[in-house]
């Protein structure tokens, strides 16, 4: 079974600075999808960014980008120009190709210092 | 438009009681998912519906848990003989048909079993 590990329970960053959240996963599959979700206090999970494993190019969404290292099974999230509204729990998630369920990591709590 | 709606927002029940949690997906979304998020953890998959049928119920922890979606829209998660270990946030998500369709999550129901 696939597992997802987030080794940083908490991270903090100064407003306008850059922060990187780490995620590693374990799988024997070659085709899969990786995601980063944000969960604010409202509890709603919000998709931040998605990466297809077959794509070598790292995904980018405005201030959010990933560093996808397939051989190392690593999928980190970089947030540039951090804003107060970025403060939340961040979850890394894995989905097998052809499957519907997501496997989530334990989460990283991100604090933005003004 | 309206998002995924979950009711109640919070539910407190006594050990041994029966509870029902409701999820109203986004109109037209054929896929519906239930996840359980224990305190300090990432969400864990419970069950996935495609239309009216449960396509994958491999995440249901035991036979006290059951979910239905009789008309392919609203879904109800039912928990019999609740235990204190069932205390968690129960998240519902929906998506259009398609492997790469993004999941839209609700705000969850926080269940507390006393």
CSV table of C-alpha atoms in Angstrom, one decimal:
chain,number,residue,atom,x,y,z
A,1,UNK,CA,0.0,0.0,0.0
A,2,UNK,CA,1.1,3.5,-0.7
A,3,UNK,CA,2.2,5.8,2.1
A,4,UNK,CA,2.8,9.5,2.3
A,5,UNK,CA,5.1,11.1,4.9
A,6,UNK,CA,5.3,14.7,5.9
A,7,UNK,CA,8.2,15.1,8.3
A,8,UNK,CA,7.6,18.7,9.3
A,9,UNK,CA,4.6,18.9,11.8
A,10,UNK,CA,5.0,22.7,11.9
A,11,UNK,CA,6.7,25.4,9.8
A,12,UNK,CA,6.7,29.2,10.1
A,13,UNK,CA,7.8,31.9,7.7
A,14,UNK,CA,7.9,35.7,7.6
A,15,UNK,CA,5.4,37.4,5.5
A,16,UNK,CA,6.7,37.9,1.9
A,17,UNK,CA,9.4,35.3,2.3
A,18,UNK,CA,9.6,31.8,0.7
A,19,UNK,CA,8.9,28.5,2.5
A,20,UNK,CA,9.2,24.9,1.3
A,21,UNK,CA,7.1,22.1,2.7
A,22,UNK,CA,8.4,18.5,2.4
A,23,UNK,CA,6.6,15.4,1.3
A,24,UNK,CA,7.9,11.9,0.5
A,25,UNK,CA,5.9,8.9,-0.6
A,26,UNK,CA,6.3,5.2,-1.1
A,27,UNK,CA,5.0,3.4,-4.1
A,28,UNK,CA,5.9,0.7,-6.5
A,29,UNK,CA,3.7,2.2,-9.3
A,30,UNK,CA,5.0,4.2,-12.2
A,31,UNK,CA,1.9,6.2,-13.0
A,32,UNK,CA,0.2,8.2,-10.3
A,33,UNK,CA,-0.9,11.7,-9.3
A,34,UNK,CA,0.3,13.9,-6.4
A,35,UNK,CA,-1.5,16.8,-4.8
A,36,UNK,CA,-1.1,19.5,-2.2
A,37,UNK,CA,-4.2,20.5,-0.3
A,38,UNK,CA,-4.7,23.4,2.1
A,39,UNK,CA,-7.0,23.1,5.1
A,40,UNK,CA,-7.8,26.4,6.9
A,41,UNK,CA,-9.7,26.5,10.2
A,42,UNK,CA,-13.0,26.1,8.2
A,43,UNK,CA,-11.9,22.5,7.7
A,44,UNK,CA,-12.6,22.6,4.0
A,45,UNK,CA,-9.8,20.9,2.0
A,46,UNK,CA,-8.8,23.2,-0.9
A,47,UNK,CA,-6.7,21.9,-3.8
A,48,UNK,CA,-3.5,24.0,-4.2
A,49,UNK,CA,-1.6,22.2,-6.9
A,50,UNK,CA,-1.5,18.9,-8.8
A,51,UNK,CA,1.3,16.9,-10.5
A,52,UNK,CA,1.0,14.0,-12.9
A,53,UNK,CA,3.9,11.6,-12.4
A,54,UNK,CA,4.5,11.1,-16.1
A,55,UNK,CA,5.2,14.8,-16.5
A,56,UNK,CA,8.8,15.8,-16.0
A,57,UNK,CA,8.0,19.5,-15.7
A,58,UNK,CA,7.2,20.8,-12.3
A,59,UNK,CA,3.7,22.2,-11.8
A,60,UNK,CA,3.2,25.9,-11.0
A,61,UNK,CA,0.2,27.8,-9.9
A,62,UNK,CA,0.9,31.5,-9.3
A,63,UNK,CA,2.9,31.7,-6.1
A,64,UNK,CA,2.9,27.9,-5.6
A,65,UNK,CA,5.3,25.5,-7.2
A,66,UNK,CA,6.4,22.0,-6.6
A,67,UNK,CA,9.8,20.2,-6.8
A,68,UNK,CA,8.9,16.7,-8.1
A,69,UNK,CA,11.7,14.2,-7.8
A,70,UNK,CA,10.3,10.9,-9.1
A,71,UNK,CA,13.4,8.8,-8.5
A,72,UNK,CA,13.6,10.0,-4.9
A,73,UNK,CA,9.9,9.9,-4.4
A,74,UNK,CA,9.8,13.4,-3.2
A,75,UNK,CA,7.2,16.1,-3.8
A,76,UNK,CA,7.9,19.4,-2.0
A,77,UNK,CA,5.7,22.5,-2.2
A,78,UNK,CA,7.3,26.0,-2.4
A,79,UNK,CA,5.3,29.0,-1.5
A,80,UNK,CA,6.7,32.3,-2.7
A,81,UNK,CA,5.9,35.8,-1.3
A,82,UNK,CA,4.0,34.2,1.6
A,83,UNK,CA,0.8,36.0,2.6
A,84,UNK,CA,-1.1,35.9,5.9
A,85,UNK,CA,-3.9,34.0,4.1
A,86,UNK,CA,-1.5,31.2,3.4
A,87,UNK,CA,-1.6,30.2,7.1
A,88,UNK,CA,-3.3,26.7,7.3
A,89,UNK,CA,-2.6,23.0,7.5
A,90,UNK,CA,-1.1,21.6,4.3
A,91,UNK,CA,-1.5,18.0,3.2
A,92,UNK,CA,0.3,16.1,0.6
A,93,UNK,CA,-1.7,13.4,-1.1
A,94,UNK,CA,-1.2,10.5,-3.5
A,95,UNK,CA,-3.6,8.9,-6.0
A,96,UNK,CA,-2.9,5.8,-8.1
A,97,UNK,CA,-3.8,6.0,-11.7
A,98,UNK,CA,-7.2,4.5,-12.3
A,99,UNK,CA,-8.0,4.7,-8.6
A,100,UNK,CA,-10.2,7.2,-7.0
A,101,UNK,CA,-9.1,7.4,-3.4
A,102,UNK,CA,-6.5,9.8,-2.1
A,103,UNK,CA,-3.8,8.8,0.4
A,104,UNK,CA,-2.9,11.8,2.6
A,105,UNK,CA,0.1,12.6,4.7
A,106,UNK,CA,-0.1,13.7,8.3
A,107,UNK,CA,0.0,17.4,7.5
A,108,UNK,CA,2.2,20.4,8.1
A,109,UNK,CA,0.9,23.4,10.0
A,110,UNK,CA,2.1,26.6,8.4
A,111,UNK,CA,2.3,29.9,10.3
A,112,UNK,CA,2.9,33.2,8.6
A,113,UNK,CA,4.5,35.8,10.8
A,114,UNK,CA,3.7,39.5,10.0
B,1,UNK,CA,-22.6,28.3,-7.1
B,2,UNK,CA,-23.2,26.2,-4.0
B,3,UNK,CA,-20.5,24.0,-2.8
B,4,UNK,CA,-20.6,20.7,-1.0
B,5,UNK,CA,-22.8,21.0,2.1
B,6,UNK,CA,-22.5,18.8,5.1
B,7,UNK,CA,-24.9,18.7,8.0
B,8,UNK,CA,-24.7,18.9,10.9
B,9,UNK,CA,-21.6,20.9,11.3
B,10,UNK,CA,-21.1,19.4,14.8
B,11,UNK,CA,-22.6,16.4,16.4
B,12,UNK,CA,-22.2,15.2,20.0
B,13,UNK,CA,-23.5,11.8,20.9
B,14,UNK,CA,-23.2,9.3,23.6
B,15,UNK,CA,-21.4,6.0,23.3
B,16,UNK,CA,-23.6,3.3,21.9
B,17,UNK,CA,-25.9,5.7,20.0
B,18,UNK,CA,-26.7,5.7,16.3
B,19,UNK,CA,-25.8,8.8,14.2
B,20,UNK,CA,-26.4,9.9,10.6
B,21,UNK,CA,-24.2,12.4,8.8
B,22,UNK,CA,-25.5,14.0,5.6
B,23,UNK,CA,-23.7,15.2,2.5
B,24,UNK,CA,-25.2,17.3,-0.3
B,25,UNK,CA,-22.8,17.3,-3.2
B,26,UNK,CA,-22.4,19.9,-6.0
B,27,UNK,CA,-25.3,19.5,-8.4
B,28,UNK,CA,-24.3,17.2,-11.3
B,29,UNK,CA,-21.3,15.7,-9.6
B,30,UNK,CA,-21.5,11.9,-10.1
B,31,UNK,CA,-18.7,10.9,-7.8
B,32,UNK,CA,-18.9,11.3,-4.0
B,33,UNK,CA,-16.4,10.4,-1.3
B,34,UNK,CA,-16.3,10.1,2.4
B,35,UNK,CA,-13.1,10.6,4.4
B,36,UNK,CA,-12.5,10.5,8.2
B,37,UNK,CA,-10.0,12.9,9.8
B,38,UNK,CA,-8.9,12.1,13.3
B,39,UNK,CA,-7.3,14.8,15.4
B,40,UNK,CA,-3.8,15.7,14.2
B,41,UNK,CA,-4.0,13.4,11.2
B,42,UNK,CA,-4.6,13.6,7.5
B,43,UNK,CA,-8.0,12.4,6.1
B,44,UNK,CA,-8.4,8.7,5.6
B,45,UNK,CA,-10.6,7.3,2.8
B,46,UNK,CA,-13.8,5.6,3.8
B,47,UNK,CA,-16.0,5.1,0.7
B,48,UNK,CA,-16.5,6.2,-2.9
B,49,UNK,CA,-19.7,6.3,-4.8
B,50,UNK,CA,-20.1,6.6,-8.6
B,51,UNK,CA,-23.8,7.4,-9.0
B,52,UNK,CA,-25.9,5.4,-6.7
B,53,UNK,CA,-23.5,2.5,-6.2
B,54,UNK,CA,-20.6,2.2,-3.8
B,55,UNK,CA,-17.6,1.6,-6.2
B,56,UNK,CA,-15.1,1.3,-3.4
B,57,UNK,CA,-15.9,0.8,0.3
B,58,UNK,CA,-12.6,-0.6,1.3
B,59,UNK,CA,-11.9,2.1,3.8
B,60,UNK,CA,-14.9,1.5,6.0
B,61,UNK,CA,-13.4,0.3,9.3
B,62,UNK,CA,-16.0,-2.2,10.3
B,63,UNK,CA,-19.6,-3.2,9.9
B,64,UNK,CA,-20.8,-0.4,12.2
B,65,UNK,CA,-20.2,2.0,9.4
B,66,UNK,CA,-22.5,2.2,6.3
B,67,UNK,CA,-23.2,4.7,3.7
B,68,UNK,CA,-25.9,5.2,1.1
B,69,UNK,CA,-26.6,7.4,-1.9
B,70,UNK,CA,-30.0,6.2,-3.1
B,71,UNK,CA,-30.7,8.7,-5.8
B,72,UNK,CA,-27.2,9.5,-6.9
B,73,UNK,CA,-27.1,12.9,-5.1
B,74,UNK,CA,-27.4,13.2,-1.4
B,75,UNK,CA,-25.4,10.7,0.7
B,76,UNK,CA,-25.7,9.6,4.3
B,77,UNK,CA,-23.0,8.1,6.4
B,78,UNK,CA,-24.5,5.9,9.2
B,79,UNK,CA,-22.6,4.8,12.3
B,80,UNK,CA,-24.2,2.3,14.6
B,81,UNK,CA,-23.2,1.7,18.3
B,82,UNK,CA,-20.8,4.6,18.3
B,83,UNK,CA,-17.6,4.3,20.2
B,84,UNK,CA,-15.3,7.0,21.5
B,85,UNK,CA,-12.8,6.1,18.9
B,86,UNK,CA,-15.2,7.2,16.2
B,87,UNK,CA,-14.7,10.8,17.3
B,88,UNK,CA,-13.3,12.7,14.3
B,89,UNK,CA,-14.2,15.1,11.5
B,90,UNK,CA,-16.0,13.4,8.7
B,91,UNK,CA,-15.3,15.0,5.3
B,92,UNK,CA,-17.4,14.6,2.2
B,93,UNK,CA,-16.2,15.5,-1.3
B,94,UNK,CA,-17.7,15.4,-4.8
B,95,UNK,CA,-16.4,15.6,-8.3
B,96,UNK,CA,-17.6,15.3,-11.9
B,97,UNK,CA,-16.8,12.0,-13.6
B,98,UNK,CA,-13.2,11.6,-14.6
B,99,UNK,CA,-9.9,10.6,-13.0
B,100,UNK,CA,-8.4,14.0,-13.1
B,101,UNK,CA,-11.5,15.9,-12.0
B,102,UNK,CA,-10.7,17.9,-8.9
B,103,UNK,CA,-12.4,17.0,-5.6
B,104,UNK,CA,-14.6,19.6,-4.0
B,105,UNK,CA,-14.7,19.2,-0.2
B,106,UNK,CA,-17.3,20.3,2.3
B,107,UNK,CA,-16.5,21.7,5.7
B,108,UNK,CA,-17.0,18.4,7.4
B,109,UNK,CA,-19.0,17.2,10.4
B,110,UNK,CA,-17.2,17.1,13.7
B,111,UNK,CA,-18.4,14.0,15.6
B,112,UNK,CA,-17.8,13.8,19.3
B,113,UNK,CA,-18.7,10.6,21.1
B,114,UNK,CA,-18.8,11.0,24.9
